């Protein structure tokens, strides 16, 4: 997730204070990992330095002054370019799962037990995501679906790899 570009997109929607940007970011993009306030303000500071946002007005608050940020034409152009470029497909050719299986085989450790534990962990996470999907709103459901589809692909890989462990063991021990 590109925090600077996401904040720019939120600012293109409407000028906002840092607190409001954090609230909206967390509500839509920060599921399970809220954005720290320090990161919001340091990102806004860099965006201002780079000419992508400006401060429109400053109002006194109960703590530091409240600054309202507005996206500039340069920032809006960057958001437009980002939105219209496809995300780079990530083939995940060197995943942690793969590395653990290969190393377990190389070190004569029980790779099949590792795969069983990983399968159980994936299934537990799938149950959690299914509950989020069932009980949540549309945003929650779409994010849960995304996670579920990735976990399903991992489970297919785990099953295929489990069936090929003997052949893989021979391959990595050459």
CSV table of N, CA and C in Angstrom, one decimal:
chain,number,residue,atom,x,y,z
A,1,UNK,N,0.9,-1.2,0.0
A,1,UNK,CA,0.0,0.0,0.0
A,1,UNK,C,0.9,1.2,0.0
A,2,UNK,N,0.6,2.1,-0.9
A,2,UNK,CA,1.4,3.4,-1.0
A,2,UNK,C,0.7,4.4,-0.1
A,3,UNK,N,1.2,4.7,1.0
A,3,UNK,CA,0.6,5.6,1.9
A,3,UNK,C,0.5,7.0,1.3
A,4,UNK,N,1.7,7.5,0.8
A,4,UNK,CA,1.6,8.9,0.2
A,4,UNK,C,0.6,9.0,-0.9
A,5,UNK,N,0.5,8.1,-1.8
A,5,UNK,CA,-0.5,8.2,-2.9
A,5,UNK,C,-1.9,8.0,-2.4
A,6,UNK,N,-2.1,7.2,-1.4
A,6,UNK,CA,-3.4,7.0,-0.8
A,6,UNK,C,-3.9,8.3,-0.1
A,7,UNK,N,-3.0,8.9,0.6
A,7,UNK,CA,-3.3,10.2,1.3
A,7,UNK,C,-3.6,11.3,0.2
A,8,UNK,N,-2.8,11.3,-0.9
A,8,UNK,CA,-3.1,12.2,-1.9
A,8,UNK,C,-4.5,12.0,-2.5
A,9,UNK,N,-4.8,10.7,-2.7
A,9,UNK,CA,-6.2,10.4,-3.3
A,9,UNK,C,-7.3,10.9,-2.3
A,10,UNK,N,-7.1,10.7,-1.0
A,10,UNK,CA,-8.1,11.2,-0.1
A,10,UNK,C,-8.1,12.7,-0.1
A,11,UNK,N,-7.0,13.4,-0.3
A,11,UNK,CA,-7.0,14.8,-0.4
A,11,UNK,C,-7.6,15.3,-1.7
A,12,UNK,N,-7.5,14.5,-2.8
A,12,UNK,CA,-8.2,14.9,-4.0
A,12,UNK,C,-9.7,14.9,-3.8
A,13,UNK,N,-10.1,14.0,-3.0
A,13,UNK,CA,-11.6,13.9,-2.7
A,13,UNK,C,-12.0,15.2,-2.0
A,14,UNK,N,-11.3,15.6,-1.0
A,14,UNK,CA,-11.6,16.9,-0.3
A,14,UNK,C,-10.4,17.3,0.6
A,15,UNK,N,-10.2,18.6,0.7
A,15,UNK,CA,-9.2,19.1,1.6
A,15,UNK,C,-9.5,18.6,3.0
A,16,UNK,N,-8.4,18.2,3.8
A,16,UNK,CA,-8.6,17.6,5.1
A,16,UNK,C,-7.5,18.0,6.0
A,17,UNK,N,-7.8,17.8,7.3
A,17,UNK,CA,-6.8,17.9,8.4
A,17,UNK,C,-6.1,16.5,8.5
A,18,UNK,N,-4.9,16.4,9.1
A,18,UNK,CA,-4.2,15.1,9.2
A,18,UNK,C,-5.1,14.1,10.0
A,19,UNK,N,-5.8,14.6,11.0
A,19,UNK,CA,-6.6,13.7,11.8
A,19,UNK,C,-7.7,13.0,11.0
A,20,UNK,N,-8.3,13.8,10.1
A,20,UNK,CA,-9.4,13.3,9.3
A,20,UNK,C,-8.8,12.3,8.2
A,21,UNK,N,-7.6,12.6,7.7
A,21,UNK,CA,-7.0,11.7,6.8
A,21,UNK,C,-6.7,10.4,7.4
A,22,UNK,N,-6.2,10.4,8.7
A,22,UNK,CA,-5.9,9.2,9.4
A,22,UNK,C,-7.2,8.4,9.6
A,23,UNK,N,-8.2,9.0,10.0
A,23,UNK,CA,-9.5,8.4,10.3
A,23,UNK,C,-10.0,7.7,9.0
A,24,UNK,N,-10.0,8.4,7.9
A,24,UNK,CA,-10.4,7.8,6.6
A,24,UNK,C,-9.5,6.7,6.1
A,25,UNK,N,-8.2,6.9,6.3
A,25,UNK,CA,-7.3,5.8,5.9
A,25,UNK,C,-7.5,4.6,6.7
A,26,UNK,N,-7.6,4.7,8.0
A,26,UNK,CA,-7.9,3.5,8.8
A,26,UNK,C,-9.2,2.9,8.5
A,27,UNK,N,-10.2,3.7,8.2
A,27,UNK,CA,-11.5,3.1,7.9
A,27,UNK,C,-11.6,2.3,6.7
A,28,UNK,N,-10.8,2.7,5.6
A,28,UNK,CA,-10.9,2.0,4.3
A,28,UNK,C,-9.7,1.2,4.0
A,29,UNK,N,-8.5,1.5,4.5
A,29,UNK,CA,-7.3,0.9,4.1
A,29,UNK,C,-6.5,0.3,5.2
A,30,UNK,N,-6.8,0.6,6.4
A,30,UNK,CA,-5.9,0.2,7.5
A,30,UNK,C,-6.4,-1.0,8.3
A,31,UNK,N,-7.2,-1.8,7.8
A,31,UNK,CA,-7.8,-2.9,8.5
A,31,UNK,C,-6.7,-3.8,9.1
A,32,UNK,N,-6.7,-3.8,10.4
A,32,UNK,CA,-5.7,-4.6,11.1
A,32,UNK,C,-4.3,-3.9,11.3
A,33,UNK,N,-4.2,-2.8,10.6
A,33,UNK,CA,-2.9,-2.1,10.7
A,33,UNK,C,-3.1,-0.6,10.5
A,34,UNK,N,-3.6,0.0,11.6
A,34,UNK,CA,-3.9,1.5,11.5
A,34,UNK,C,-2.6,2.3,11.3
A,35,UNK,N,-2.8,3.4,10.6
A,35,UNK,CA,-1.7,4.2,10.3
A,35,UNK,C,-1.4,5.1,11.5
A,36,UNK,N,-0.1,5.1,11.9
A,36,UNK,CA,0.3,5.9,13.1
A,36,UNK,C,0.2,7.4,12.7
A,37,UNK,N,-0.2,8.2,13.7
A,37,UNK,CA,-0.3,9.6,13.5
A,37,UNK,C,1.0,10.2,13.0
A,38,UNK,N,2.1,9.8,13.6
A,38,UNK,CA,3.4,10.3,13.2
A,38,UNK,C,3.7,10.0,11.7
A,39,UNK,N,3.3,8.9,11.2
A,39,UNK,CA,3.5,8.6,9.8
A,39,UNK,C,2.6,9.5,8.9
A,40,UNK,N,1.4,9.8,9.4
A,40,UNK,CA,0.5,10.7,8.6
A,40,UNK,C,1.2,12.1,8.5
A,41,UNK,N,1.6,12.6,9.6
A,41,UNK,CA,2.2,14.0,9.5
A,41,UNK,C,3.5,14.0,8.9
A,42,UNK,N,4.4,13.0,9.0
A,42,UNK,CA,5.7,13.0,8.3
A,42,UNK,C,5.4,12.9,6.8
A,43,UNK,N,4.4,12.1,6.4
A,43,UNK,CA,4.1,11.9,5.0
A,43,UNK,C,3.6,13.2,4.4
A,44,UNK,N,2.7,13.9,5.1
A,44,UNK,CA,2.1,15.2,4.7
A,44,UNK,C,3.3,16.2,4.6
A,45,UNK,N,4.2,16.2,5.5
A,45,UNK,CA,5.3,17.1,5.4
A,45,UNK,C,6.2,16.9,4.2
A,46,UNK,N,6.4,15.6,3.8
A,46,UNK,CA,7.2,15.3,2.6
A,46,UNK,C,6.4,15.7,1.4
A,47,UNK,N,5.1,15.4,1.4
A,47,UNK,CA,4.2,15.8,0.2
A,47,UNK,C,4.2,17.3,0.0
A,48,UNK,N,4.2,18.1,1.1
A,48,UNK,CA,4.3,19.6,1.1
A,48,UNK,C,5.6,20.0,0.5
A,49,UNK,N,6.7,19.4,1.0
A,49,UNK,CA,8.0,19.7,0.6
A,49,UNK,C,8.2,19.5,-0.9
A,50,UNK,N,7.5,18.4,-1.4
A,50,UNK,CA,7.7,18.1,-2.8
A,50,UNK,C,6.6,18.8,-3.7
A,51,UNK,N,5.8,19.7,-3.1
A,51,UNK,CA,4.9,20.5,-3.9
A,51,UNK,C,3.6,19.8,-4.3
A,52,UNK,N,3.3,18.7,-3.6
A,52,UNK,CA,2.1,17.9,-4.0
A,52,UNK,C,0.9,18.3,-3.2
A,53,UNK,N,1.1,18.9,-2.0
A,53,UNK,CA,0.1,19.4,-1.2
A,53,UNK,C,0.5,20.8,-0.7
A,54,UNK,N,-0.5,21.6,-0.3
A,54,UNK,CA,-0.2,22.9,0.4
A,54,UNK,C,-1.1,23.0,1.6
A,55,UNK,N,-0.7,23.8,2.5
A,55,UNK,CA,-1.5,24.0,3.7
A,55,UNK,C,-2.4,25.2,3.4
A,56,UNK,N,-3.7,25.0,3.5
A,56,UNK,CA,-4.6,26.1,3.1
A,56,UNK,C,-4.9,27.1,4.3
A,57,UNK,N,-5.0,26.5,5.5
A,57,UNK,CA,-5.2,27.4,6.6
A,57,UNK,C,-4.8,26.6,7.9
A,58,UNK,N,-4.5,27.4,8.9
A,58,UNK,CA,-4.1,26.8,10.2
A,58,UNK,C,-5.0,27.4,11.3
A,59,UNK,N,-5.6,26.5,12.1
A,59,UNK,CA,-6.5,26.8,13.1
A,59,UNK,C,-5.9,26.3,14.5
A,60,UNK,N,-6.1,27.1,15.5
A,60,UNK,CA,-5.6,26.6,16.8
A,60,UNK,C,-6.4,25.4,17.2
A,61,UNK,N,-5.8,24.4,17.9
A,61,UNK,CA,-6.5,23.3,18.4
A,61,UNK,C,-6.2,23.1,19.9
A,62,UNK,N,-6.7,22.0,20.4
A,62,UNK,CA,-6.4,21.8,21.9
A,62,UNK,C,-4.9,21.4,22.0
A,63,UNK,N,-4.3,20.9,21.0
A,63,UNK,CA,-2.9,20.5,21.0
A,63,UNK,C,-2.2,21.4,20.0
A,64,UNK,N,-1.4,20.8,19.1
A,64,UNK,CA,-0.8,21.6,18.0
A,64,UNK,C,-1.8,22.2,17.1
A,65,UNK,N,-1.4,23.3,16.4
A,65,UNK,CA,-2.3,23.9,15.4
A,65,UNK,C,-2.8,22.9,14.4
A,66,UNK,N,-4.1,23.0,14.0
A,66,UNK,CA,-4.7,22.1,13.0
A,66,UNK,C,-4.5,22.7,11.6
A,67,UNK,N,-3.7,22.0,10.8
A,67,UNK,CA,-3.5,22.4,9.4
A,67,UNK,C,-4.4,21.7,8.5
A,68,UNK,N,-4.9,22.4,7.6
A,68,UNK,CA,-5.8,21.8,6.5
A,68,UNK,C,-5.0,21.7,5.2
A,69,UNK,N,-4.9,20.5,4.7
A,69,UNK,CA,-4.1,20.3,3.5
A,69,UNK,C,-5.0,20.2,2.3
A,70,UNK,N,-4.4,20.7,1.1
A,70,UNK,CA,-5.1,20.7,-0.2
A,70,UNK,C,-4.1,20.1,-1.2
A,71,UNK,N,-4.6,19.3,-2.0
A,71,UNK,CA,-3.8,18.7,-3.1
A,71,UNK,C,-3.5,19.7,-4.1
A,72,UNK,N,-2.3,19.7,-4.7
A,72,UNK,CA,-1.9,20.6,-5.8
A,72,UNK,C,-2.1,19.9,-7.1
A,73,UNK,N,-1.9,20.7,-8.2
A,73,UNK,CA,-2.1,20.1,-9.5
A,73,UNK,C,-1.0,19.0,-9.7
A,74,UNK,N,0.2,19.2,-9.2
A,74,UNK,CA,1.2,18.2,-9.3
A,74,UNK,C,0.8,16.9,-8.5
A,75,UNK,N,0.2,17.0,-7.4
A,75,UNK,CA,-0.2,15.9,-6.6
A,75,UNK,C,-1.4,15.2,-7.3
A,76,UNK,N,-2.3,15.9,-7.9
A,76,UNK,CA,-3.5,15.3,-8.6
A,76,UNK,C,-3.0,14.6,-9.8
A,77,UNK,N,-2.0,15.1,-10.5
A,77,UNK,CA,-1.4,14.4,-11.7
A,77,UNK,C,-0.8,13.1,-11.2
A,78,UNK,N,-0.1,13.1,-10.1
A,78,UNK,CA,0.5,11.9,-9.6
A,78,UNK,C,-0.5,10.8,-9.3
A,79,UNK,N,-1.6,11.3,-8.6
A,79,UNK,CA,-2.7,10.3,-8.3
A,79,UNK,C,-3.3,9.8,-9.6
A,80,UNK,N,-3.5,10.6,-10.6
A,80,UNK,CA,-4.1,10.1,-11.9
A,80,UNK,C,-3.2,9.1,-12.5
A,81,UNK,N,-1.9,9.4,-12.5
A,81,UNK,CA,-0.9,8.4,-13.1
A,81,UNK,C,-1.0,7.1,-12.4
A,82,UNK,N,-1.0,7.2,-11.0
A,82,UNK,CA,-1.0,6.0,-10.2
A,82,UNK,C,-2.2,5.1,-10.4
A,83,UNK,N,-3.4,5.8,-10.5
A,83,UNK,CA,-4.6,5.1,-10.6
A,83,UNK,C,-4.8,4.4,-12.0
A,84,UNK,N,-4.2,5.0,-13.0
A,84,UNK,CA,-4.3,4.5,-14.4
A,84,UNK,C,-3.3,3.4,-14.8
A,85,UNK,N,-2.3,3.2,-13.9
A,85,UNK,CA,-1.3,2.2,-14.2
A,85,UNK,C,-1.6,0.9,-13.5
A,86,UNK,N,-1.6,-0.2,-14.2
A,86,UNK,CA,-1.9,-1.5,-13.5
A,86,UNK,C,-0.9,-1.8,-12.4
A,87,UNK,N,-1.4,-2.5,-11.4
A,87,UNK,CA,-0.5,-2.9,-10.4
A,87,UNK,C,0.4,-4.1,-11.0
A,88,UNK,N,1.7,-4.0,-10.7
A,88,UNK,CA,2.6,-5.1,-11.1
A,88,UNK,C,2.2,-6.4,-10.6
A,89,UNK,N,1.9,-7.4,-11.5
A,89,UNK,CA,1.6,-8.7,-11.0
A,89,UNK,C,2.7,-9.3,-10.2
A,90,UNK,N,2.5,-9.8,-9.0
A,90,UNK,CA,3.5,-10.4,-8.2
A,90,UNK,C,3.5,-11.9,-8.2
A,91,UNK,N,4.4,-12.5,-9.0
A,91,UNK,CA,4.3,-14.0,-9.1
A,91,UNK,C,4.8,-14.7,-7.9
A,92,UNK,N,5.3,-14.0,-6.9
A,92,UNK,CA,5.8,-14.7,-5.7
A,92,UNK,C,6.6,-15.9,-5.9
A,93,UNK,N,7.6,-15.8,-6.8
A,93,UNK,CA,8.4,-17.0,-7.1
A,93,UNK,C,9.4,-17.4,-6.0
A,94,UNK,N,9.6,-16.5,-5.1
A,94,UNK,CA,10.5,-16.9,-3.9
A,94,UNK,C,9.7,-16.5,-2.6
A,95,UNK,N,8.8,-17.4,-2.3
A,95,UNK,CA,8.0,-17.1,-1.1
A,95,UNK,C,8.7,-17.7,0.2
A,96,UNK,N,8.3,-17.2,1.3
A,96,UNK,CA,8.7,-17.8,2.6
A,96,UNK,C,8.3,-19.2,2.7
A,97,UNK,N,7.1,-19.6,2.3
A,97,UNK,CA,6.6,-21.0,2.3
A,97,UNK,C,7.6,-21.9,1.5
A,98,UNK,N,7.9,-21.5,0.3
A,98,UNK,CA,8.8,-22.2,-0.5
A,98,UNK,C,10.2,-22.4,0.1
A,99,UNK,N,10.7,-21.3,0.6
A,99,UNK,CA,12.0,-21.3,1.3
A,99,UNK,C,12.1,-22.3,2.5
A,100,UNK,N,11.0,-22.3,3.3
A,100,UNK,CA,11.0,-23.1,4.5
A,100,UNK,C,10.9,-24.6,4.0
A,101,UNK,N,10.1,-24.9,3.0
A,101,UNK,CA,10.0,-26.3,2.6
A,101,UNK,C,11.4,-26.8,2.0
A,102,UNK,N,12.0,-26.0,1.2
A,102,UNK,CA,13.3,-26.4,0.6
A,102,UNK,C,14.3,-26.6,1.7
A,103,UNK,N,14.4,-25.6,2.6
A,103,UNK,CA,15.4,-25.7,3.7
A,103,UNK,C,15.1,-26.9,4.6
A,104,UNK,N,13.9,-27.2,4.9
A,104,UNK,CA,13.5,-28.3,5.7
A,104,UNK,C,14.0,-29.6,5.0
A,105,UNK,N,13.8,-29.7,3.7
A,105,UNK,CA,14.3,-30.9,3.0
A,105,UNK,C,15.8,-31.0,3.0
A,106,UNK,N,16.5,-29.8,2.7
A,106,UNK,CA,17.9,-29.8,2.7
A,106,UNK,C,18.5,-30.2,4.1
A,107,UNK,N,17.9,-29.8,5.1
A,107,UNK,CA,18.4,-30.1,6.5
A,107,UNK,C,17.8,-31.3,7.1
A,108,UNK,N,17.1,-32.1,6.3
A,108,UNK,CA,16.6,-33.4,6.7
A,108,UNK,C,15.6,-33.2,7.9
A,109,UNK,N,14.8,-32.2,7.8
A,109,UNK,CA,13.7,-31.9,8.8
A,109,UNK,C,12.4,-32.3,8.1
A,110,UNK,N,11.4,-32.5,9.0
A,110,UNK,CA,10.1,-32.9,8.5
A,110,UNK,C,9.3,-31.9,7.7
A,111,UNK,N,9.5,-31.7,6.5
A,111,UNK,CA,8.8,-30.7,5.6
A,111,UNK,C,7.3,-31.0,5.6
A,112,UNK,N,7.0,-32.2,5.6
A,112,UNK,CA,5.5,-32.6,5.6
A,112,UNK,C,4.8,-32.0,6.9
A,113,UNK,N,5.5,-32.1,8.0
A,113,UNK,CA,4.9,-31.6,9.3
A,113,UNK,C,4.8,-30.0,9.2
A,114,UNK,N,5.8,-29.4,8.6
A,114,UNK,CA,5.7,-28.0,8.4
A,114,UNK,C,4.5,-27.6,7.5
A,115,UNK,N,4.4,-28.3,6.4
A,115,UNK,CA,3.2,-28.0,5.5
A,115,UNK,C,1.9,-28.3,6.2
A,116,UNK,N,1.8,-29.3,7.1
A,116,UNK,CA,0.6,-29.6,7.8
A,116,UNK,C,0.3,-28.4,8.8
A,117,UNK,N,1.3,-27.9,9.5
A,117,UNK,CA,1.1,-26.8,10.4
A,117,UNK,C,0.7,-25.6,9.6
A,118,UNK,N,1.3,-25.3,8.4
A,118,UNK,CA,1.0,-24.2,7.6
A,118,UNK,C,-0.5,-24.3,7.1
A,119,UNK,N,-0.9,-25.5,6.7
A,119,UNK,CA,-2.2,-25.7,6.2
A,119,UNK,C,-3.2,-25.3,7.4
A,120,UNK,N,-3.0,-25.8,8.6
A,120,UNK,CA,-3.8,-25.5,9.7
A,120,UNK,C,-3.9,-24.0,10.0
A,121,UNK,N,-2.8,-23.3,9.9
A,121,UNK,CA,-2.8,-21.9,10.1
A,121,UNK,C,-3.6,-21.2,9.0
A,122,UNK,N,-3.4,-21.6,7.8
A,122,UNK,CA,-4.2,-21.0,6.7
A,122,UNK,C,-5.7,-21.2,6.9
A,123,UNK,N,-6.1,-22.4,7.3
A,123,UNK,CA,-7.5,-22.7,7.5
A,123,UNK,C,-8.1,-21.9,8.6
A,124,UNK,N,-7.3,-21.7,9.7
A,124,UNK,CA,-7.8,-20.8,10.8
A,124,UNK,C,-8.0,-19.4,10.3
A,125,UNK,N,-7.0,-18.9,9.5
A,125,UNK,CA,-7.2,-17.5,9.0
A,125,UNK,C,-8.4,-17.4,8.1
A,126,UNK,N,-8.6,-18.5,7.3
A,126,UNK,CA,-9.8,-18.5,6.4
A,126,UNK,C,-11.1,-18.4,7.2
A,127,UNK,N,-11.1,-19.1,8.3
A,127,UNK,CA,-12.3,-19.1,9.2
A,127,UNK,C,-12.5,-17.7,9.7
A,128,UNK,N,-11.4,-17.0,10.1
A,128,UNK,CA,-11.5,-15.6,10.6
A,128,UNK,C,-12.0,-14.7,9.6
A,129,UNK,N,-11.5,-14.8,8.4
A,129,UNK,CA,-11.9,-13.9,7.3
A,129,UNK,C,-13.3,-14.2,6.8
A,130,UNK,N,-13.7,-15.4,6.9
A,130,UNK,CA,-15.1,-15.8,6.6
A,130,UNK,C,-16.1,-15.1,7.6
A,131,UNK,N,-15.7,-15.1,8.8
A,131,UNK,CA,-16.5,-14.4,9.9
A,131,UNK,C,-16.5,-12.9,9.6
A,132,UNK,N,-15.4,-12.3,9.3
A,132,UNK,CA,-15.3,-10.9,9.0
A,132,UNK,C,-16.3,-10.6,7.8
A,133,UNK,N,-16.2,-11.4,6.8
A,133,UNK,CA,-17.1,-11.3,5.6
A,133,UNK,C,-18.5,-11.4,6.0
A,134,UNK,N,-18.9,-12.3,6.8
A,134,UNK,CA,-20.3,-12.5,7.2
A,134,UNK,C,-20.8,-11.4,8.0
A,135,UNK,N,-20.0,-10.9,9.0
A,135,UNK,CA,-20.5,-9.9,9.9
A,135,UNK,C,-20.2,-8.4,9.5
A,136,UNK,N,-19.3,-8.2,8.5
A,136,UNK,CA,-18.9,-6.9,8.2
A,136,UNK,C,-19.7,-6.2,7.1
A,137,UNK,N,-19.2,-5.1,6.7
A,137,UNK,CA,-19.9,-4.3,5.7
A,137,UNK,C,-19.3,-4.7,4.3
A,138,UNK,N,-19.6,-4.0,3.3
A,138,UNK,CA,-19.1,-4.3,1.9
A,138,UNK,C,-17.6,-4.2,1.8
A,139,UNK,N,-17.0,-3.2,2.4
A,139,UNK,CA,-15.6,-3.0,2.4
A,139,UNK,C,-14.9,-4.2,3.1
A,140,UNK,N,-15.4,-4.5,4.3
A,140,UNK,CA,-14.8,-5.7,5.0
A,140,UNK,C,-15.0,-7.0,4.1
A,141,UNK,N,-16.1,-7.2,3.5
A,141,UNK,CA,-16.3,-8.4,2.7
A,141,UNK,C,-15.4,-8.4,1.5
A,142,UNK,N,-15.2,-7.3,0.8
A,142,UNK,CA,-14.3,-7.3,-0.3
A,142,UNK,C,-12.8,-7.6,0.1
A,143,UNK,N,-12.4,-7.0,1.2
A,143,UNK,CA,-11.0,-7.2,1.7
A,143,UNK,C,-10.9,-8.7,2.2
A,144,UNK,N,-11.9,-9.2,2.8
A,144,UNK,CA,-11.9,-10.6,3.3
A,144,UNK,C,-11.8,-11.5,2.0
A,145,UNK,N,-12.6,-11.2,1.0
A,145,UNK,CA,-12.5,-12.0,-0.2
A,145,UNK,C,-11.1,-12.1,-0.8
A,146,UNK,N,-10.5,-10.9,-0.9
A,146,UNK,CA,-9.1,-10.8,-1.4
A,146,UNK,C,-8.2,-11.7,-0.6
A,147,UNK,N,-8.3,-11.7,0.7
A,147,UNK,CA,-7.4,-12.5,1.5
A,147,UNK,C,-7.8,-14.0,1.4
A,148,UNK,N,-9.0,-14.3,1.3
A,148,UNK,CA,-9.5,-15.7,1.1
A,148,UNK,C,-9.0,-16.3,-0.2
A,149,UNK,N,-9.0,-15.5,-1.3
A,149,UNK,CA,-8.6,-16.0,-2.6
A,149,UNK,C,-7.0,-16.3,-2.5
A,150,UNK,N,-6.3,-15.5,-1.9
A,150,UNK,CA,-4.9,-15.7,-1.8
A,150,UNK,C,-4.6,-16.9,-0.9
A,151,UNK,N,-5.3,-17.1,0.2
A,151,UNK,CA,-5.1,-18.3,1.0
A,151,UNK,C,-5.5,-19.5,0.3
A,152,UNK,N,-6.6,-19.5,-0.5
A,152,UNK,CA,-6.9,-20.7,-1.3
A,152,UNK,C,-5.8,-21.0,-2.3
A,153,UNK,N,-5.2,-20.1,-2.9
A,153,UNK,CA,-4.1,-20.4,-3.8
A,153,UNK,C,-2.9,-21.0,-3.0
A,154,UNK,N,-2.6,-20.4,-1.9
A,154,UNK,CA,-1.6,-21.0,-1.0
A,154,UNK,C,-1.9,-22.5,-0.7
A,155,UNK,N,-3.2,-22.7,-0.3
A,155,UNK,CA,-3.6,-24.1,0.1
A,155,UNK,C,-3.4,-25.1,-1.1
A,156,UNK,N,-3.7,-24.6,-2.3
A,156,UNK,CA,-3.5,-25.5,-3.5
A,156,UNK,C,-2.1,-25.8,-3.7
A,157,UNK,N,-1.2,-24.8,-3.5
A,157,UNK,CA,0.2,-25.0,-3.6
A,157,UNK,C,0.7,-25.9,-2.5
A,158,UNK,N,0.2,-25.8,-1.3
A,158,UNK,CA,0.6,-26.7,-0.2
A,158,UNK,C,0.2,-28.1,-0.5
A,159,UNK,N,-0.9,-28.3,-1.1
A,159,UNK,CA,-1.4,-29.7,-1.4
A,159,UNK,C,-0.5,-30.3,-2.6
A,160,UNK,N,-0.2,-29.5,-3.6
A,160,UNK,CA,0.6,-29.9,-4.7
A,160,UNK,C,2.0,-30.2,-4.2
A,161,UNK,N,2.6,-29.4,-3.4
A,161,UNK,CA,3.9,-29.5,-2.9
A,161,UNK,C,4.0,-30.8,-2.0
A,162,UNK,N,3.0,-31.0,-1.1
A,162,UNK,CA,3.0,-32.2,-0.3
A,162,UNK,C,3.0,-33.4,-1.1
A,163,UNK,N,2.3,-33.4,-2.2
A,163,UNK,CA,2.3,-34.6,-3.1
A,163,UNK,C,3.7,-34.8,-3.8
A,164,UNK,N,4.5,-33.8,-3.9
A,164,UNK,CA,5.7,-33.8,-4.6
A,164,UNK,C,7.0,-33.8,-3.7
A,165,UNK,N,6.8,-33.9,-2.4
A,165,UNK,CA,7.9,-33.8,-1.5
A,165,UNK,C,9.1,-34.8,-1.8
A,166,UNK,N,8.8,-36.0,-2.1
A,166,UNK,CA,9.8,-37.0,-2.3
A,166,UNK,C,10.7,-36.5,-3.5
A,167,UNK,N,10.0,-36.1,-4.6
A,167,UNK,CA,10.7,-35.7,-5.8
A,167,UNK,C,11.5,-34.4,-5.5
A,168,UNK,N,10.9,-33.5,-4.7
A,168,UNK,CA,11.6,-32.2,-4.4
A,168,UNK,C,12.8,-32.5,-3.5
A,169,UNK,N,12.7,-33.5,-2.5
A,169,UNK,CA,13.8,-33.9,-1.7
A,169,UNK,C,15.0,-34.3,-2.5
A,170,UNK,N,14.7,-35.2,-3.5
A,170,UNK,CA,15.8,-35.6,-4.4
A,170,UNK,C,16.4,-34.5,-5.2
A,171,UNK,N,15.6,-33.5,-5.6
A,171,UNK,CA,16.1,-32.4,-6.4
A,171,UNK,C,17.0,-31.5,-5.6
A,172,UNK,N,16.6,-31.2,-4.3
A,172,UNK,CA,17.4,-30.3,-3.5
A,172,UNK,C,18.6,-30.9,-2.9
A,173,UNK,N,18.7,-32.2,-2.9
A,173,UNK,CA,19.9,-32.9,-2.2
A,173,UNK,C,20.9,-33.3,-3.2
A,174,UNK,N,20.8,-33.0,-4.5
A,174,UNK,CA,21.8,-33.3,-5.5
A,174,UNK,C,23.1,-32.6,-5.3
